[in-house]
Amino acid sequence: MEVCVDSVASAINAQNGGAVRIELCSNLMEGGTTPSIGMLQVIKQAVSVPVFVMIRPRGGDFLYNEVEFEVMKQDLLASKSLGADGFVFGILNRDGTVDAFRCKELIELARPLPVTFHRAIDVCCDIDKALDCIISLRCERVLTSGGDTSALEGLPVIKQMIDRVKGRIIIMPGGGINERNLERILEGTGAKEFHCSARSSVSSQMSYRKEIPMGSSISQSEFTTKIADEEKVRKFVNMADNLWDSNNKHG
């Protein structure tokens, strides 16, 4: 189980719950962007599991101009120097294909650390061709919801992807995975890894509260935060382990 986190508390809870890897981001409400250097430094001191850093300069699409690409390179190099264990990114061309040239440049900067191509694949014009390109770039894994809004809805495509690659790359389902659908997704795809946030809402400890939105008008209350829930992570890990054991016993 890989847990995506955007805080120190979430990283600690993810590790304590049994996650084998952390994807460190900022702005999970936008699908994740590059975290701060301070966040990476403190989390690396707080946990021992591998920390993969998201390299994404902004929310929105995955088509980046020259300045944005330079930011991605500098963020990657800075994170690498501070002990990142791997990286998560994806860059597309205007026509919805993988930008192999720029992705290759980032991958070369990341080496010898592993690279996950993230859910940019889900908005590609042709997932099969995108997957072939990602394999040729020698990424270690790809995070995907099967080109749909969630891993559950994209389950048939994720299964096809896993069957198609024949172990050449790890296909990791992610997107809307929860305790109600995890077993169905793992059984239906045969995936050996999965990705989720396993978050719960936590109320602020502020006694004085004045509700003024600091973000958009649709943002949550400033007195509620979401962090990875240690018990949820543990439950997910146990569910996956039990399913794995059961499948092995039955051949």
mmCIF file of C-alpha atoms in Angstrom, residues 20-104:
data_model
loop_
_atom_site.group_PDB
_atom_site.id
_atom_site.type_symbol
_atom_site.label_atom_id
_atom_site.label_comp_id
_atom_site.label_asym_id
_atom_site.label_seq_id
_atom_site.Cartn_x
_atom_site.Cartn_y
_atom_site.Cartn_z
ATOM 1 C CA VAL A 20 5.199 0.413 2.508
ATOM 2 C CA ARG A 21 5.723 3.710 0.703
ATOM 3 C CA ILE A 22 4.651 7.345 0.891
ATOM 4 C CA GLU A 23 3.870 9.653 -2.001
ATOM 5 C CA LEU A 24 4.570 13.153 -0.703
ATOM 6 C CA CYS A 25 2.553 15.981 -2.266
ATOM 7 C CA SER A 26 1.093 19.353 -1.555
ATOM 8 C CA ASN A 27 -2.442 20.410 -2.547
ATOM 9 C CA LEU A 28 -4.161 17.026 -2.627
ATOM 10 C CA MET A 29 -7.384 18.884 -3.448
ATOM 11 C CA GLU A 30 -5.798 19.587 -6.864
ATOM 12 C CA GLY A 31 -4.541 16.048 -7.299
ATOM 13 C CA GLY A 32 -1.144 16.789 -5.759
ATOM 14 C CA THR A 33 1.632 19.261 -6.519
ATOM 15 C CA THR A 34 5.301 19.494 -5.505
ATOM 16 C CA PRO A 35 5.701 19.656 -1.705
ATOM 17 C CA SER A 36 7.923 22.129 0.084
ATOM 18 C CA ILE A 37 11.554 21.334 0.828
ATOM 19 C CA GLY A 38 10.873 21.812 4.528
ATOM 20 C CA MET A 39 8.082 19.242 4.411
ATOM 21 C CA LEU A 40 10.364 16.700 2.757
ATOM 22 C CA GLN A 41 13.178 17.308 5.242
ATOM 23 C CA VAL A 42 10.979 16.885 8.312
ATOM 24 C CA ILE A 43 9.164 13.823 6.961
ATOM 25 C CA LYS A 44 12.445 12.130 6.067
ATOM 26 C CA GLN A 45 13.473 12.591 9.703
ATOM 27 C CA ALA A 46 10.114 11.295 10.973
ATOM 28 C CA VAL A 47 9.648 8.094 8.929
ATOM 29 C CA SER A 48 11.792 5.246 7.656
ATOM 30 C CA VAL A 49 9.630 4.028 4.753
ATOM 31 C CA PRO A 50 10.529 5.279 1.249
ATOM 32 C CA VAL A 51 9.253 8.754 0.388
ATOM 33 C CA PHE A 52 8.471 9.398 -3.280
ATOM 34 C CA VAL A 53 8.142 13.091 -4.109
ATOM 35 C CA MET A 54 5.554 14.459 -6.523
ATOM 36 C CA ILE A 55 7.092 16.763 -9.136
ATOM 37 C CA ARG A 56 4.224 18.863 -10.467
ATOM 38 C CA PRO A 57 4.537 22.665 -10.533
ATOM 39 C CA ARG A 58 0.807 23.424 -10.523
ATOM 40 C CA GLY A 59 -2.637 21.891 -10.732
ATOM 41 C CA GLY A 60 -4.527 21.605 -13.985
ATOM 42 C CA ASP A 61 -3.292 19.902 -17.135
ATOM 43 C CA PHE A 62 0.088 18.244 -17.661
ATOM 44 C CA LEU A 63 1.306 20.460 -20.509
ATOM 45 C CA TYR A 64 4.139 22.619 -19.185
ATOM 46 C CA ASN A 65 5.963 25.585 -20.690
ATOM 47 C CA GLU A 66 9.728 26.054 -20.532
ATOM 48 C CA VAL A 67 9.674 27.953 -17.239
ATOM 49 C CA GLU A 68 7.456 25.346 -15.580
ATOM 50 C CA PHE A 69 9.702 22.557 -16.843
ATOM 51 C CA GLU A 70 12.738 24.319 -15.401
ATOM 52 C CA VAL A 71 10.920 24.510 -12.056
ATOM 53 C CA MET A 72 10.289 20.747 -12.234
ATOM 54 C CA LYS A 73 13.971 20.043 -12.867
ATOM 55 C CA GLN A 74 15.110 22.256 -10.017
ATOM 56 C CA ASP A 75 12.515 20.811 -7.620
ATOM 57 C CA LEU A 76 13.609 17.284 -8.523
ATOM 58 C CA LEU A 77 17.305 18.024 -7.992
ATOM 59 C CA ALA A 78 16.631 19.779 -4.676
ATOM 60 C CA SER A 79 14.465 16.908 -3.439
ATOM 61 C CA LYS A 80 17.037 14.351 -4.550
ATOM 62 C CA SER A 81 19.768 16.158 -2.608
ATOM 63 C CA LEU A 82 17.619 16.011 0.541
ATOM 64 C CA GLY A 83 17.033 12.264 0.457
ATOM 65 C CA ALA A 84 13.952 11.653 -1.672
ATOM 66 C CA ASP A 85 13.654 7.911 -2.361
ATOM 67 C CA GLY A 86 11.878 8.242 -5.697
ATOM 68 C CA PHE A 87 9.803 10.574 -7.836
ATOM 69 C CA VAL A 88 6.306 10.812 -9.288
ATOM 70 C CA PHE A 89 5.601 12.879 -12.400
ATOM 71 C CA GLY A 90 4.152 12.920 -15.897
ATOM 72 C CA ILE A 91 4.325 15.349 -18.799
ATOM 73 C CA LEU A 92 2.078 15.361 -21.865
ATOM 74 C CA ASN A 93 2.182 16.932 -25.285
ATOM 75 C CA ARG A 94 -0.535 19.246 -26.556
ATOM 76 C CA ASP A 95 -2.125 16.351 -28.485
ATOM 77 C CA GLY A 96 -2.594 14.147 -25.408
ATOM 78 C CA THR A 97 0.446 11.922 -25.953
ATOM 79 C CA VAL A 98 3.309 11.404 -23.487
ATOM 80 C CA ASP A 99 6.081 13.995 -23.830
ATOM 81 C CA ALA A 100 8.804 11.357 -24.011
ATOM 82 C CA PHE A 101 11.625 13.877 -24.534
ATOM 83 C CA ARG A 102 10.964 15.873 -21.371
ATOM 84 C CA CYS A 103 10.022 12.824 -19.310
ATOM 85 C CA LYS A 104 13.294 11.183 -20.304
#
